[in-house]
XYZ file of N, CA and C in Angstrom:
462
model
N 44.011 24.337 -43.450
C 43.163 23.299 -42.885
C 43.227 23.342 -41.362
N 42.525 23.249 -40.793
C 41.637 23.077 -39.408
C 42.790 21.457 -38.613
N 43.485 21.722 -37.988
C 44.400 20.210 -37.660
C 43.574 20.482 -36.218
N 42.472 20.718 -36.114
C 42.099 20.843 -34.565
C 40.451 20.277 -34.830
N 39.961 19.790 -35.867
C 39.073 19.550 -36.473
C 38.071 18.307 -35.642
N 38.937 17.282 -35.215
C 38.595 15.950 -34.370
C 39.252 15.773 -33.283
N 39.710 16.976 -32.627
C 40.511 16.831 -31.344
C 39.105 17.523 -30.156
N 39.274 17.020 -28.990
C 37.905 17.310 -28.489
C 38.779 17.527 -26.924
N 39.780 17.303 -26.627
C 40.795 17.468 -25.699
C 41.996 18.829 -25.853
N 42.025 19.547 -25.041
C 42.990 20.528 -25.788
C 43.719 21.416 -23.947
N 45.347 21.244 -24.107
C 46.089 22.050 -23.177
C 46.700 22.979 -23.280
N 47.428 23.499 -22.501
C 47.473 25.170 -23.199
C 48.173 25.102 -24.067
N 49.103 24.414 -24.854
C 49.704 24.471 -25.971
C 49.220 24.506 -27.230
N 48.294 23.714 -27.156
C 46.785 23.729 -27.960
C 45.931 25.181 -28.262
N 45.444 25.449 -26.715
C 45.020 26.258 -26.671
C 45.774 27.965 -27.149
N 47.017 28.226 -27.225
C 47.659 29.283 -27.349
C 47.818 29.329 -28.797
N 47.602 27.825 -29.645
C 47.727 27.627 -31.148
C 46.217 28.259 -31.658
N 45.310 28.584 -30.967
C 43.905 29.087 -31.689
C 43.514 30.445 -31.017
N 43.660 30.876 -29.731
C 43.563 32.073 -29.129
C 44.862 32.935 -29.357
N 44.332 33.860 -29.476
C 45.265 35.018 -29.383
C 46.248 35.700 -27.962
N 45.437 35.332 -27.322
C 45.830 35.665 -25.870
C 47.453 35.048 -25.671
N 48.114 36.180 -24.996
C 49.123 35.724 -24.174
C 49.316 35.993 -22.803
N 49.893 35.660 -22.100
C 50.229 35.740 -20.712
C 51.118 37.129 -20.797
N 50.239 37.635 -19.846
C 49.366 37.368 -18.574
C 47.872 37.583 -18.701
N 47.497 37.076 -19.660
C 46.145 37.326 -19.856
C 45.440 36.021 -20.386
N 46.302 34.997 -21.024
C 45.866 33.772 -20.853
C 45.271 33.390 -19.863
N 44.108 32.930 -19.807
C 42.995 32.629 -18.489
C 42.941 31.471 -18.660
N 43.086 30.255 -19.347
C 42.609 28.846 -19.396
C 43.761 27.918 -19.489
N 43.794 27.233 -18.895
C 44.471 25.647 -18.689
C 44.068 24.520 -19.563
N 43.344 24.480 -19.633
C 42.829 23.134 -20.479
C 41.341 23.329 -20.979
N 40.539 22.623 -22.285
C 39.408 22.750 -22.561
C 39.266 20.919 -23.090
N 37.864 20.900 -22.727
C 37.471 20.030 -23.660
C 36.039 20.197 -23.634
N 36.127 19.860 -24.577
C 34.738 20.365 -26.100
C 33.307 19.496 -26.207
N 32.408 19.436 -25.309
C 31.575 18.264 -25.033
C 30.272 18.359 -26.440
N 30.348 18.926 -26.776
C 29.386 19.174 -28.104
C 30.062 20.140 -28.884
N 30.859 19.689 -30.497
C 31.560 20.333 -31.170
C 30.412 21.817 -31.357
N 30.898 22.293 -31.743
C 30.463 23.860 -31.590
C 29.155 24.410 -30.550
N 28.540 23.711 -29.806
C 27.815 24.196 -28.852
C 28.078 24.038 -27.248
N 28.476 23.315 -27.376
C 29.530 23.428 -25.661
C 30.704 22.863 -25.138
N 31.487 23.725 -24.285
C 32.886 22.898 -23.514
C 32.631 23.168 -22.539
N 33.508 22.964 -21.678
C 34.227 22.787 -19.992
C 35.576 22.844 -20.396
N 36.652 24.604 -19.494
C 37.313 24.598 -19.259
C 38.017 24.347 -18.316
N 39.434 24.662 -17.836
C 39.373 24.766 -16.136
C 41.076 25.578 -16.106
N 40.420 26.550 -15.330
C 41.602 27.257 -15.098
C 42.089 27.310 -13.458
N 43.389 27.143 -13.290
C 43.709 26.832 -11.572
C 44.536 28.345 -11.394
N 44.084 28.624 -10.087
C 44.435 30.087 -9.897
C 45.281 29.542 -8.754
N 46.740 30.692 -8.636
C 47.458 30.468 -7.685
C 47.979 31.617 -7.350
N 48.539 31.930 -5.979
C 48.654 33.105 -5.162
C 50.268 33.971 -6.277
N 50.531 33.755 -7.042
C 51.594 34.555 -7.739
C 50.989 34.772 -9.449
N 49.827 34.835 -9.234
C 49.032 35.789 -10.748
C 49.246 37.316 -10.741
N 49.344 37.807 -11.486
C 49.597 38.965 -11.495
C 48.635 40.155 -10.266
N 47.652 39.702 -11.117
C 46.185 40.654 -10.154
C 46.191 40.143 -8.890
N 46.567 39.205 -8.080
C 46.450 38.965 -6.680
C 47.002 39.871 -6.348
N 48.135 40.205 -6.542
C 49.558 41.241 -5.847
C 48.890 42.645 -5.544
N 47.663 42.884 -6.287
C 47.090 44.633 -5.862
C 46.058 44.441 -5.915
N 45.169 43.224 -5.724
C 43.879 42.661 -5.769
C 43.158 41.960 -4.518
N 43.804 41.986 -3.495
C 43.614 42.963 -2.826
C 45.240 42.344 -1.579
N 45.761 43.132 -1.035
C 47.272 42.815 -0.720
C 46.508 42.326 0.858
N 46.557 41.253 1.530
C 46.488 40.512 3.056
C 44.884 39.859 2.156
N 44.568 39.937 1.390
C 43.162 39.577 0.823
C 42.904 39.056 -0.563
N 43.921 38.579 -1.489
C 43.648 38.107 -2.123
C 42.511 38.125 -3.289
N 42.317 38.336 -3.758
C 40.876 38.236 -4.604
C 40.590 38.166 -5.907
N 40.518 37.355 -7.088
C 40.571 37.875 -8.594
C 39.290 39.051 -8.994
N 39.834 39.669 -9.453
C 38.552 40.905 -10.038
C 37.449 40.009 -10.710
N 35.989 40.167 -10.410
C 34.850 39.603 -11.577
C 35.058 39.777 -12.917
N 35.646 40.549 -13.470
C 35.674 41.010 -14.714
C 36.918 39.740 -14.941
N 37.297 39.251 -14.363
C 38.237 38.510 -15.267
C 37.518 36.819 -15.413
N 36.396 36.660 -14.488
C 35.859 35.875 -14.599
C 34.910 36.126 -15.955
N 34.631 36.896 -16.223
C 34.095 37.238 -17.582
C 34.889 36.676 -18.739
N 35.918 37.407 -18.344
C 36.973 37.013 -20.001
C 37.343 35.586 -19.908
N 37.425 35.073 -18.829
C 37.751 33.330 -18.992
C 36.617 32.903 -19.473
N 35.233 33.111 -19.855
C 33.845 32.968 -19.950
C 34.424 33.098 -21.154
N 34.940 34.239 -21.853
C 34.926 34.879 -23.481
C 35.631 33.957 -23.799
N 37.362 33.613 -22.758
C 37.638 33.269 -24.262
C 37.390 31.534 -24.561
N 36.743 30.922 -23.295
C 36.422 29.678 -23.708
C 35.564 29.493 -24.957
N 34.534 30.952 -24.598
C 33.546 31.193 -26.168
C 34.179 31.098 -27.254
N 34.677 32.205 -27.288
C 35.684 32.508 -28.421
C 36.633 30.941 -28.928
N 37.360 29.785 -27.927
C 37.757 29.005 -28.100
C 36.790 28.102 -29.045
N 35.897 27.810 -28.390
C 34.252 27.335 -28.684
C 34.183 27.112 -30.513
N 33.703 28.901 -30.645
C 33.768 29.291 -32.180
C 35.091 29.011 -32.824
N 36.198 29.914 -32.713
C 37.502 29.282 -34.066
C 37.724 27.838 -34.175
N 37.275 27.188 -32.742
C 37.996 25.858 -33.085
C 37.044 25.228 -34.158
N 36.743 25.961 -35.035
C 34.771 25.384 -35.951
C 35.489 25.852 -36.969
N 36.197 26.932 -37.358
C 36.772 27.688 -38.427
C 37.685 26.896 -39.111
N 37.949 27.019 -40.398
C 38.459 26.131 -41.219
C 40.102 26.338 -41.032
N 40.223 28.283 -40.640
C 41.236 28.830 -40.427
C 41.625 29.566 -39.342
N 41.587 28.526 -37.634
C 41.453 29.512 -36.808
C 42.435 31.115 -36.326
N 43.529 30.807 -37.234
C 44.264 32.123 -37.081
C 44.167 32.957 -37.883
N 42.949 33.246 -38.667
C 42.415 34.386 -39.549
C 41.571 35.088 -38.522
N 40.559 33.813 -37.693
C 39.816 34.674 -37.092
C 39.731 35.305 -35.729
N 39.117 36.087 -35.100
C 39.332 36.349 -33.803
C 38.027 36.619 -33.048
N 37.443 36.945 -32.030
C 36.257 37.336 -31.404
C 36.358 38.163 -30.433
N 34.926 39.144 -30.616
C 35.247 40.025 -29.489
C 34.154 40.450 -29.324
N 34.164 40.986 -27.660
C 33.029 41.174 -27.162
C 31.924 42.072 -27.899
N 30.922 41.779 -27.325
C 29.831 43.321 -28.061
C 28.799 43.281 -27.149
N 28.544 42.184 -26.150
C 27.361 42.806 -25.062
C 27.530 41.499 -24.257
N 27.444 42.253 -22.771
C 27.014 41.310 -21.693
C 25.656 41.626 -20.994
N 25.112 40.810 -21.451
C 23.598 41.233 -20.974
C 23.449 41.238 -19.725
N 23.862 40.063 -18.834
C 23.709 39.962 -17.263
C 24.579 39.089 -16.717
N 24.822 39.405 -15.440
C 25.661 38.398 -14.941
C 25.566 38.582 -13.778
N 26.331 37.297 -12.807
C 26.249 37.624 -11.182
C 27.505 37.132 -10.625
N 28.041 37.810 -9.995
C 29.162 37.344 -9.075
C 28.574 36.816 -7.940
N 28.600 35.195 -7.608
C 28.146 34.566 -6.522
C 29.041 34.815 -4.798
N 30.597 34.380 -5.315
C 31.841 33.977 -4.328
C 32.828 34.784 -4.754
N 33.666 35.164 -3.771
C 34.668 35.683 -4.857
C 35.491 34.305 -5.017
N 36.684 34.164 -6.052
C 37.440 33.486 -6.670
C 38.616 34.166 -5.482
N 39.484 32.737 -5.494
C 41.039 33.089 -4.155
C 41.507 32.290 -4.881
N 43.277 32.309 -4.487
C 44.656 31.747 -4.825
C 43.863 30.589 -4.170
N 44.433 29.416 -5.570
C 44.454 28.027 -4.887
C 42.923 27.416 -5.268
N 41.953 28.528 -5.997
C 40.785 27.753 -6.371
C 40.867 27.194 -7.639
N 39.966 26.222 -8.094
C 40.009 25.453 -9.429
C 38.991 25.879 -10.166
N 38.920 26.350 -10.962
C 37.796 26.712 -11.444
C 37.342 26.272 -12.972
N 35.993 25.548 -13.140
C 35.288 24.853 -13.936
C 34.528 25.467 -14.551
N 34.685 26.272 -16.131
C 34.010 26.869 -16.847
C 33.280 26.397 -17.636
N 31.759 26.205 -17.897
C 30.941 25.689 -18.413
C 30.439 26.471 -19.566
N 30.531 26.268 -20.671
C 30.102 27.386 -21.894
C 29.397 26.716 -23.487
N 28.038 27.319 -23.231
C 27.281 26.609 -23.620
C 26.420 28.053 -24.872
N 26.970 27.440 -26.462
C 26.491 28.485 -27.709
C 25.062 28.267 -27.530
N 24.465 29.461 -26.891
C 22.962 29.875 -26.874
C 22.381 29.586 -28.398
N 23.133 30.816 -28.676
C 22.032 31.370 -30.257
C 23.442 32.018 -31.351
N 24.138 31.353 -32.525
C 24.159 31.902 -33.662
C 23.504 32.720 -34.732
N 24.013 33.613 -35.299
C 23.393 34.627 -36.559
C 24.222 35.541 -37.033
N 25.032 34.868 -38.354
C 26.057 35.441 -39.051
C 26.856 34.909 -38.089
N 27.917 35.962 -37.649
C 28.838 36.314 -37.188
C 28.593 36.259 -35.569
N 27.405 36.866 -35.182
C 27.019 37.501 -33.956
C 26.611 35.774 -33.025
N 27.545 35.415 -31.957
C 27.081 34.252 -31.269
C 26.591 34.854 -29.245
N 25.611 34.473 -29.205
C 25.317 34.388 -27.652
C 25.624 33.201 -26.767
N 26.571 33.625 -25.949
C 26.735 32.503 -24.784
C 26.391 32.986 -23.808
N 25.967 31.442 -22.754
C 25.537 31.353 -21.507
C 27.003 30.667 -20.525
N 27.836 31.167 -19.909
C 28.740 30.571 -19.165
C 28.283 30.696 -17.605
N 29.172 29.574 -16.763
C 29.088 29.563 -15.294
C 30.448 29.049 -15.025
N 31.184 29.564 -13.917
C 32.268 29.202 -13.400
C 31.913 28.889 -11.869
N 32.377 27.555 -11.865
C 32.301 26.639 -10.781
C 33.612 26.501 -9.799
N 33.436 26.520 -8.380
C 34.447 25.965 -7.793
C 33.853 25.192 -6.931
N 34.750 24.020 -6.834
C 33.799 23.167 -5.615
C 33.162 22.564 -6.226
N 32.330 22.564 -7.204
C 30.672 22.472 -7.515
C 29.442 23.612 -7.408
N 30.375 24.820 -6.810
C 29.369 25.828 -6.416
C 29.756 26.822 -7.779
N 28.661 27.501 -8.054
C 28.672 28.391 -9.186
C 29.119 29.900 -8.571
N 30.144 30.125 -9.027
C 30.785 31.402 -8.426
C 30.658 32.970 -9.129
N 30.290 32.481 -10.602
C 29.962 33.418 -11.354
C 29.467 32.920 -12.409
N 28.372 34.315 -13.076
C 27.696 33.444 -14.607
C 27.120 34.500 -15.264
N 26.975 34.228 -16.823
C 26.518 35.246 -17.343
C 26.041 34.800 -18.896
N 25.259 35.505 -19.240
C 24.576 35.663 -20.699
C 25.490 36.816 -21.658
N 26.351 36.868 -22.280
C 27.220 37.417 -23.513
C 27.192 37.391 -24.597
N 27.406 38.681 -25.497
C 27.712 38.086 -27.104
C 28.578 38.157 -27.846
N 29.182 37.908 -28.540
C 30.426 38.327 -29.034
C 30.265 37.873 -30.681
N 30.963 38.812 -31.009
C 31.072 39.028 -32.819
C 32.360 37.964 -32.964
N 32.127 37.082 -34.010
C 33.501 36.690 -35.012
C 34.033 37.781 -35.925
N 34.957 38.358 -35.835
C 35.600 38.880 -37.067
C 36.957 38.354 -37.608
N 37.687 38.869 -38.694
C 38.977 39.199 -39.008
C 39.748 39.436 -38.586
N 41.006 38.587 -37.944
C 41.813 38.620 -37.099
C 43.300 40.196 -38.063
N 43.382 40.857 -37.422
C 44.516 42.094 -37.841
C 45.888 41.155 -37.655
N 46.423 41.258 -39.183
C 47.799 40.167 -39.344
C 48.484 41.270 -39.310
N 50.115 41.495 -38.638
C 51.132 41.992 -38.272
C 52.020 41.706 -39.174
């Protein structure tokens, strides 16, 4: 059974109970869920001792775009299992990013407000639209899809 079923608030303890991800690849801090399966707002706070700052760029700081992507995924991905009856059967993974734009870059010390909103379901196959905010300013965004499958038990 789903014990995440009527919870609409969720911190990373929460969050590490339905994603797969571990650190250092955990990207999210907190979610909450503003329309059960069609949209949340995450927010992940970046600080100058993340891994990727240290060679990302050294007197310059910078998170790679691509990781602004995967905080996009896995809020998606959060999005979908938390809907699943059994979220540790299932898992999600990418299969197309149609477009996207890096506005700003992302620095140590920004807050960042992930907005992720289920376009279009069919089967398995879900399209999201995400934007990551700092400030209020949109720093990055993109149109994605990603497959639900069968999570590989160990």
């Amino acid at each position: 059974m789903n014990q995440f079923k009527n919870q609409t608030k969720f911190d990373i303890n929460d969050i590490i109970k339905i994603l797969p991800h571990r650190y250092p690849f955990i990207l999210i801090d907190k979610i909450e869920i503003l329309e059960k399966g069609k949209s949340l707002v995450a927010l992940k706070n970046t600080t100058i001792n993340e891994p990727f700052f240290q060679g990302h760029f050294p007197g310059q700081p910078v998170m790679p775009g691509v990781l602004s992507l995967e905080m996009m995924a896995q809020a998606g991905s959060f999005l979908m299992l938390s809907e699943v009856e059994d979220p540790l059967s299932m898992n999600m993974f990418f299969s197309a990013v149609e477009s996207s734009r890096f506005k700003k870059p992302i620095v140590p010390g920004d807050q960042l407000i992930i907005h992720m909103e289920l376009v279009k379901k069919k089967l398995n196959l879900c399209k999201f639209f995400g934007k990551c905010k700092v400030d209020g300013n949109i720093v990055a965004e993109s149109y994605f899809s990603a497959n639900l499958v069968n999570r590989h038990r160990q």
